[in-house]
């Protein structure tokens, strides 16, 4: 949040979340797909316009952070809205597929059960009307495909497409985000 400046504070009376400093910024919580306001108590993307930073103005800056504004007033009496649980995660990491919300880390946990898989990449195809998840794996043993498919289906109730990639062909990175690719068509 270095771009935005101070954004919030936790109050002593009600820890585990933070009040937005609404005299420093205008805050919106929007559905990241429709950009309609989320109702109080609903999750959405934190969108901020800062007011106090003369040299670094930002207007309706999409933070990519998932937050939820508390529906009830805080017992501390401050009028500022309060984000329950602080930042809950990133909006762009969430994969919505067959009625499930799945994070890449949850899929990675299943893939890591198979030591035969050297590297992998998660591709999400968000074509209208149908989201597909394609798992590209580098594996020396082709037989891992069926077992991985079964384990993913057991864990998340959808069947992934699994494609075997040539050894060394998938990008190597310390950054987990490189393992998620989104295709919009
Ligand atoms: Zn409070």
PDB file of C-alpha atoms and ligand atoms in Angstrom:
ATOM      1  CA  UNK A   1       0.000   0.000   0.000  1.00  0.00           C
ATOM      2  CA  UNK A   2       2.959   2.325  -0.299  1.00  0.00           C
ATOM      3  CA  UNK A   3       1.252   3.949  -3.286  1.00  0.00           C
ATOM      4  CA  UNK A   4      -1.723   4.992  -1.197  1.00  0.00           C
ATOM      5  CA  UNK A   5      -0.356   6.103   2.136  1.00  0.00           C
ATOM      6  CA  UNK A   6      -1.984   5.295   5.452  1.00  0.00           C
ATOM      7  CA  UNK A   7      -5.218   3.472   4.965  1.00  0.00           C
ATOM      8  CA  UNK A   8      -6.429   2.114   8.245  1.00  0.00           C
ATOM      9  CA  UNK A   9      -6.010   1.496  11.937  1.00  0.00           C
ATOM     10  CA  UNK A  10      -6.970  -1.277  14.306  1.00  0.00           C
ATOM     11  CA  UNK A  11      -8.918  -0.149  17.344  1.00  0.00           C
ATOM     12  CA  UNK A  12      -8.201  -1.404  20.832  1.00  0.00           C
ATOM     13  CA  UNK A  13     -11.831  -2.276  21.491  1.00  0.00           C
ATOM     14  CA  UNK A  14     -12.263  -4.610  18.518  1.00  0.00           C
ATOM     15  CA  UNK A  15      -9.027  -6.119  17.208  1.00  0.00           C
ATOM     16  CA  UNK A  16      -8.855  -8.418  14.188  1.00  0.00           C
ATOM     17  CA  UNK A  17      -9.743  -5.876  11.545  1.00  0.00           C
ATOM     18  CA  UNK A  18      -9.150  -2.241  10.785  1.00  0.00           C
ATOM     19  CA  UNK A  19     -11.037   0.982  10.430  1.00  0.00           C
ATOM     20  CA  UNK A  20     -10.513   2.836   7.175  1.00  0.00           C
ATOM     21  CA  UNK A  21      -9.133   6.320   7.654  1.00  0.00           C
ATOM     22  CA  UNK A  22     -11.986   7.899   5.787  1.00  0.00           C
ATOM     23  CA  UNK A  23     -10.696  11.426   6.258  1.00  0.00           C
ATOM     24  CA  UNK A  24      -7.583  10.368   4.297  1.00  0.00           C
ATOM     25  CA  UNK A  25      -9.229   8.409   1.522  1.00  0.00           C
ATOM     26  CA  UNK A  26     -12.483   7.640  -0.260  1.00  0.00           C
ATOM     27  CA  UNK A  27     -13.073   3.931  -0.136  1.00  0.00           C
ATOM     28  CA  UNK A  28     -15.282   1.699  -2.259  1.00  0.00           C
ATOM     29  CA  UNK A  29     -15.752  -2.054  -2.062  1.00  0.00           C
ATOM     30  CA  UNK A  30     -16.783  -3.354  -5.478  1.00  0.00           C
ATOM     31  CA  UNK A  31     -17.562  -6.650  -7.095  1.00  0.00           C
ATOM     32  CA  UNK A  32     -14.348  -7.177  -9.102  1.00  0.00           C
ATOM     33  CA  UNK A  33     -16.236  -8.503 -12.135  1.00  0.00           C
ATOM     34  CA  UNK A  34     -19.255  -6.179 -12.387  1.00  0.00           C
ATOM     35  CA  UNK A  35     -17.729  -3.191 -10.524  1.00  0.00           C
ATOM     36  CA  UNK A  36     -21.042  -2.778  -8.707  1.00  0.00           C
ATOM     37  CA  UNK A  37     -20.828  -1.912  -4.982  1.00  0.00           C
ATOM     38  CA  UNK A  38     -20.749  -4.886  -2.653  1.00  0.00           C
ATOM     39  CA  UNK A  39     -23.359  -4.828   0.110  1.00  0.00           C
ATOM     40  CA  UNK A  40     -22.076  -4.425   3.680  1.00  0.00           C
ATOM     41  CA  UNK A  41     -20.956  -7.823   4.900  1.00  0.00           C
ATOM     42  CA  UNK A  42     -20.183  -9.001   1.339  1.00  0.00           C
ATOM     43  CA  UNK A  43     -16.687  -9.500  -0.001  1.00  0.00           C
ATOM     44  CA  UNK A  44     -15.390  -7.257  -2.726  1.00  0.00           C
ATOM     45  CA  UNK A  45     -12.328  -5.520  -4.082  1.00  0.00           C
ATOM     46  CA  UNK A  46     -10.952  -2.567  -2.157  1.00  0.00           C
ATOM     47  CA  UNK A  47     -10.877   0.522  -4.418  1.00  0.00           C
ATOM     48  CA  UNK A  48      -9.321   3.646  -2.967  1.00  0.00           C
ATOM     49  CA  UNK A  49      -8.978   7.327  -3.836  1.00  0.00           C
ATOM     50  CA  UNK A  50      -6.420   8.980  -1.590  1.00  0.00           C
ATOM     51  CA  UNK A  51      -6.915  12.557  -0.482  1.00  0.00           C
ATOM     52  CA  UNK A  52      -3.846  13.562   1.467  1.00  0.00           C
ATOM     53  CA  UNK A  53      -0.995  12.699  -0.882  1.00  0.00           C
ATOM     54  CA  UNK A  54      -0.230  15.777  -2.909  1.00  0.00           C
ATOM     55  CA  UNK A  55       2.621  14.253  -4.885  1.00  0.00           C
ATOM     56  CA  UNK A  56       1.037  10.871  -5.455  1.00  0.00           C
ATOM     57  CA  UNK A  57      -2.674  11.150  -6.219  1.00  0.00           C
ATOM     58  CA  UNK A  58      -4.583   8.007  -7.049  1.00  0.00           C
ATOM     59  CA  UNK A  59      -8.173   7.994  -8.224  1.00  0.00           C
ATOM     60  CA  UNK A  60     -10.283   4.886  -7.735  1.00  0.00           C
ATOM     61  CA  UNK A  61      -7.174   2.742  -7.434  1.00  0.00           C
ATOM     62  CA  UNK A  62      -7.960  -0.953  -7.661  1.00  0.00           C
ATOM     63  CA  UNK A  63      -5.869  -2.564  -4.952  1.00  0.00           C
ATOM     64  CA  UNK A  64      -6.655  -6.164  -5.942  1.00  0.00           C
ATOM     65  CA  UNK A  65      -7.263  -6.886  -2.250  1.00  0.00           C
ATOM     66  CA  UNK A  66     -10.359  -8.783  -1.165  1.00  0.00           C
ATOM     67  CA  UNK A  67     -12.061  -7.234   1.838  1.00  0.00           C
ATOM     68  CA  UNK A  68     -15.366  -7.277   3.665  1.00  0.00           C
ATOM     69  CA  UNK A  69     -16.877  -4.239   5.382  1.00  0.00           C
ATOM     70  CA  UNK A  70     -18.468  -5.043   8.719  1.00  0.00           C
ATOM     71  CA  UNK A  71     -22.248  -4.735   8.550  1.00  0.00           C
ATOM     72  CA  UNK A  72     -22.501  -3.605  12.185  1.00  0.00           C
ATOM     73  CA  UNK A  73     -21.149  -0.470  13.824  1.00  0.00           C
ATOM     74  CA  UNK A  74     -17.987  -0.980  15.861  1.00  0.00           C
ATOM     75  CA  UNK A  75     -18.347  -0.952  19.667  1.00  0.00           C
ATOM     76  CA  UNK A  76     -15.520   1.585  19.858  1.00  0.00           C
ATOM     77  CA  UNK A  77     -17.883   4.193  18.455  1.00  0.00           C
ATOM     78  CA  UNK A  78     -15.692   5.361  15.588  1.00  0.00           C
ATOM     79  CA  UNK A  79     -17.797   6.254  12.565  1.00  0.00           C
ATOM     80  CA  UNK A  80     -15.301   4.910  10.030  1.00  0.00           C
ATOM     81  CA  UNK A  81     -16.127   1.685   8.258  1.00  0.00           C
ATOM     82  CA  UNK A  82     -14.248  -1.348   9.468  1.00  0.00           C
ATOM     83  CA  UNK A  83     -12.745  -4.169   7.397  1.00  0.00           C
ATOM     84  CA  UNK A  84     -13.418  -7.447   9.162  1.00  0.00           C
ATOM     85  CA  UNK A  85     -10.326  -9.635   9.242  1.00  0.00           C
ATOM     86  CA  UNK A  86      -8.299  -7.012   7.355  1.00  0.00           C
ATOM     87  CA  UNK A  87      -7.237  -8.031   3.851  1.00  0.00           C
ATOM     88  CA  UNK A  88      -8.698 -11.473   3.129  1.00  0.00           C
ATOM     89  CA  UNK A  89      -6.693 -12.260  -0.001  1.00  0.00           C
ATOM     90  CA  UNK A  90      -6.187 -11.187  -3.597  1.00  0.00           C
ATOM     91  CA  UNK A  91      -9.075 -10.899  -6.030  1.00  0.00           C
ATOM     92  CA  UNK A  92      -7.037 -12.081  -8.987  1.00  0.00           C
ATOM     93  CA  UNK A  93      -5.976 -15.318  -7.322  1.00  0.00           C
ATOM     94  CA  UNK A  94      -9.447 -16.651  -6.831  1.00  0.00           C
ATOM     95  CA  UNK A  95     -10.669 -19.184  -9.374  1.00  0.00           C
ATOM     96  CA  UNK A  96     -14.416 -19.609  -9.536  1.00  0.00           C
ATOM     97  CA  UNK A  97     -15.212 -22.933 -11.150  1.00  0.00           C
ATOM     98  CA  UNK A  98     -18.321 -25.166 -11.061  1.00  0.00           C
ATOM     99  CA  UNK A  99     -19.689 -23.306  -8.071  1.00  0.00           C
ATOM    100  CA  UNK A 100     -16.419 -23.557  -6.092  1.00  0.00           C
ATOM    101  CA  UNK A 101     -14.016 -20.867  -5.014  1.00  0.00           C
ATOM    102  CA  UNK A 102     -10.536 -22.324  -5.378  1.00  0.00           C
ATOM    103  CA  UNK A 103      -7.187 -20.704  -4.735  1.00  0.00           C
ATOM    104  CA  UNK A 104      -4.095 -21.734  -6.698  1.00  0.00           C
ATOM    105  CA  UNK A 105      -2.416 -22.720  -3.428  1.00  0.00           C
ATOM    106  CA  UNK A 106      -5.144 -25.316  -2.854  1.00  0.00           C
ATOM    107  CA  UNK A 107      -4.483 -26.872  -6.257  1.00  0.00           C
ATOM    108  CA  UNK A 108      -0.753 -26.722  -5.672  1.00  0.00           C
ATOM    109  CA  UNK A 109      -1.219 -28.702  -2.451  1.00  0.00           C
ATOM    110  CA  UNK A 110      -2.773 -31.533  -4.478  1.00  0.00           C
ATOM    111  CA  UNK A 111      -0.143 -31.396  -7.229  1.00  0.00           C
ATOM    112  CA  UNK A 112       2.624 -31.602  -4.620  1.00  0.00           C
ATOM    113  CA  UNK A 113       1.391 -35.018  -3.537  1.00  0.00           C
ATOM    114  CA  UNK A 114       3.016 -36.366  -6.676  1.00  0.00           C
ATOM    115  CA  UNK A 115       6.800 -36.294  -6.561  1.00  0.00           C
ATOM    116  CA  UNK A 116       6.824 -37.388 -10.222  1.00  0.00           C
ATOM    117  CA  UNK A 117       5.601 -33.923 -11.214  1.00  0.00           C
ATOM    118  CA  UNK A 118       8.641 -31.716 -11.786  1.00  0.00           C
ATOM    119  CA  UNK A 119       6.856 -28.446 -12.534  1.00  0.00           C
ATOM    120  CA  UNK A 120       3.327 -27.349 -13.236  1.00  0.00           C
ATOM    121  CA  UNK A 121       1.231 -24.462 -14.419  1.00  0.00           C
ATOM    122  CA  UNK A 122      -2.423 -23.697 -13.823  1.00  0.00           C
ATOM    123  CA  UNK A 123      -4.259 -22.228 -16.769  1.00  0.00           C
ATOM    124  CA  UNK A 124      -7.741 -20.828 -16.304  1.00  0.00           C
ATOM    125  CA  UNK A 125      -9.859 -20.369 -19.386  1.00  0.00           C
ATOM    126  CA  UNK A 126     -12.596 -17.889 -18.467  1.00  0.00           C
ATOM    127  CA  UNK A 127     -14.486 -18.044 -21.732  1.00  0.00           C
ATOM    128  CA  UNK A 128     -18.065 -16.828 -21.263  1.00  0.00           C
ATOM    129  CA  UNK A 129     -20.363 -19.472 -19.887  1.00  0.00           C
ATOM    130  CA  UNK A 130     -17.706 -22.013 -19.113  1.00  0.00           C
ATOM    131  CA  UNK A 131     -14.611 -21.872 -16.964  1.00  0.00           C
ATOM    132  CA  UNK A 132     -12.042 -24.587 -17.610  1.00  0.00           C
ATOM    133  CA  UNK A 133      -9.003 -25.346 -15.570  1.00  0.00           C
ATOM    134  CA  UNK A 134      -6.067 -26.823 -17.417  1.00  0.00           C
ATOM    135  CA  UNK A 135      -3.172 -28.248 -15.483  1.00  0.00           C
ATOM    136  CA  UNK A 136       0.050 -28.374 -17.443  1.00  0.00           C
ATOM    137  CA  UNK A 137       2.461 -30.760 -15.809  1.00  0.00           C
ATOM    138  CA  UNK A 138       5.975 -31.869 -16.478  1.00  0.00           C
ATOM    139  CA  UNK A 139       6.074 -35.480 -15.434  1.00  0.00           C
ATOM    140  CA  UNK A 140       8.446 -38.268 -16.298  1.00  0.00           C
ATOM    141  CA  UNK A 141       5.737 -40.846 -15.710  1.00  0.00           C
ATOM    142  CA  UNK A 142       2.649 -40.441 -17.894  1.00  0.00           C
ATOM    143  CA  UNK A 143       0.592 -42.558 -15.478  1.00  0.00           C
ATOM    144  CA  UNK A 144       0.387 -39.690 -13.001  1.00  0.00           C
ATOM    145  CA  UNK A 145      -2.256 -38.012 -15.147  1.00  0.00           C
ATOM    146  CA  UNK A 146      -5.164 -40.242 -14.058  1.00  0.00           C
ATOM    147  CA  UNK A 147      -4.246 -40.133 -10.388  1.00  0.00           C
ATOM    148  CA  UNK A 148      -3.925 -36.346 -10.398  1.00  0.00           C
ATOM    149  CA  UNK A 149      -7.230 -35.988 -12.204  1.00  0.00           C
ATOM    150  CA  UNK A 150      -8.922 -38.203  -9.634  1.00  0.00           C
ATOM    151  CA  UNK A 151      -7.407 -36.359  -6.670  1.00  0.00           C
ATOM    152  CA  UNK A 152      -8.418 -32.936  -8.015  1.00  0.00           C
ATOM    153  CA  UNK A 153     -11.932 -34.183  -8.645  1.00  0.00           C
ATOM    154  CA  UNK A 154     -12.178 -35.623  -5.137  1.00  0.00           C
ATOM    155  CA  UNK A 155     -10.914 -32.399  -3.564  1.00  0.00           C
ATOM    156  CA  UNK A 156     -12.807 -29.798  -5.604  1.00  0.00           C
ATOM    157  CA  UNK A 157     -15.630 -31.629  -7.423  1.00  0.00           C
ATOM    158  CA  UNK A 158     -14.590 -30.732 -10.927  1.00  0.00           C
ATOM    159  CA  UNK A 159     -12.509 -32.519 -13.482  1.00  0.00           C
ATOM    160  CA  UNK A 160      -9.445 -30.619 -14.679  1.00  0.00           C
ATOM    161  CA  UNK A 161      -7.929 -30.980 -18.133  1.00  0.00           C
ATOM    162  CA  UNK A 162      -4.422 -32.295 -17.747  1.00  0.00           C
ATOM    163  CA  UNK A 163      -1.791 -31.748 -20.377  1.00  0.00           C
ATOM    164  CA  UNK A 164       1.663 -33.251 -20.253  1.00  0.00           C
ATOM    165  CA  UNK A 165       4.312 -30.668 -21.066  1.00  0.00           C
ATOM    166  CA  UNK A 166       7.775 -31.439 -22.394  1.00  0.00           C
ATOM    167  CA  UNK A 167      10.489 -31.593 -19.710  1.00  0.00           C
ATOM    168  CA  UNK A 168      11.895 -28.126 -19.032  1.00  0.00           C
ATOM    169  CA  UNK A 169       9.239 -26.320 -21.080  1.00  0.00           C
ATOM    170  CA  UNK A 170       7.262 -24.674 -18.268  1.00  0.00           C
ATOM    171  CA  UNK A 171       8.542 -21.419 -16.757  1.00  0.00           C
ATOM    172  CA  UNK A 172      10.627 -21.764 -13.594  1.00  0.00           C
ATOM    173  CA  UNK A 173      10.013 -19.086 -11.042  1.00  0.00           C
ATOM    174  CA  UNK A 174      10.210 -18.400  -7.361  1.00  0.00           C
ATOM    175  CA  UNK A 175       7.096 -16.330  -7.835  1.00  0.00           C
ATOM    176  CA  UNK A 176       3.991 -18.404  -7.277  1.00  0.00           C
ATOM    177  CA  UNK A 177       1.965 -16.046  -9.448  1.00  0.00           C
ATOM    178  CA  UNK A 178       3.877 -17.235 -12.512  1.00  0.00           C
ATOM    179  CA  UNK A 179       2.204 -20.600 -12.094  1.00  0.00           C
ATOM    180  CA  UNK A 180      -1.244 -19.149 -12.752  1.00  0.00           C
ATOM    181  CA  UNK A 181      -2.173 -18.092 -16.270  1.00  0.00           C
ATOM    182  CA  UNK A 182      -5.529 -16.645 -17.150  1.00  0.00           C
ATOM    183  CA  UNK A 183      -6.946 -16.715 -20.621  1.00  0.00           C
ATOM    184  CA  UNK A 184      -9.922 -14.517 -21.431  1.00  0.00           C
ATOM    185  CA  UNK A 185     -11.612 -15.116 -24.724  1.00  0.00           C
TER     186      UNK A 185
HETATM  187 ZN1  LIG B   1     -13.508   0.145  16.316  1.00  0.00          ZN
END
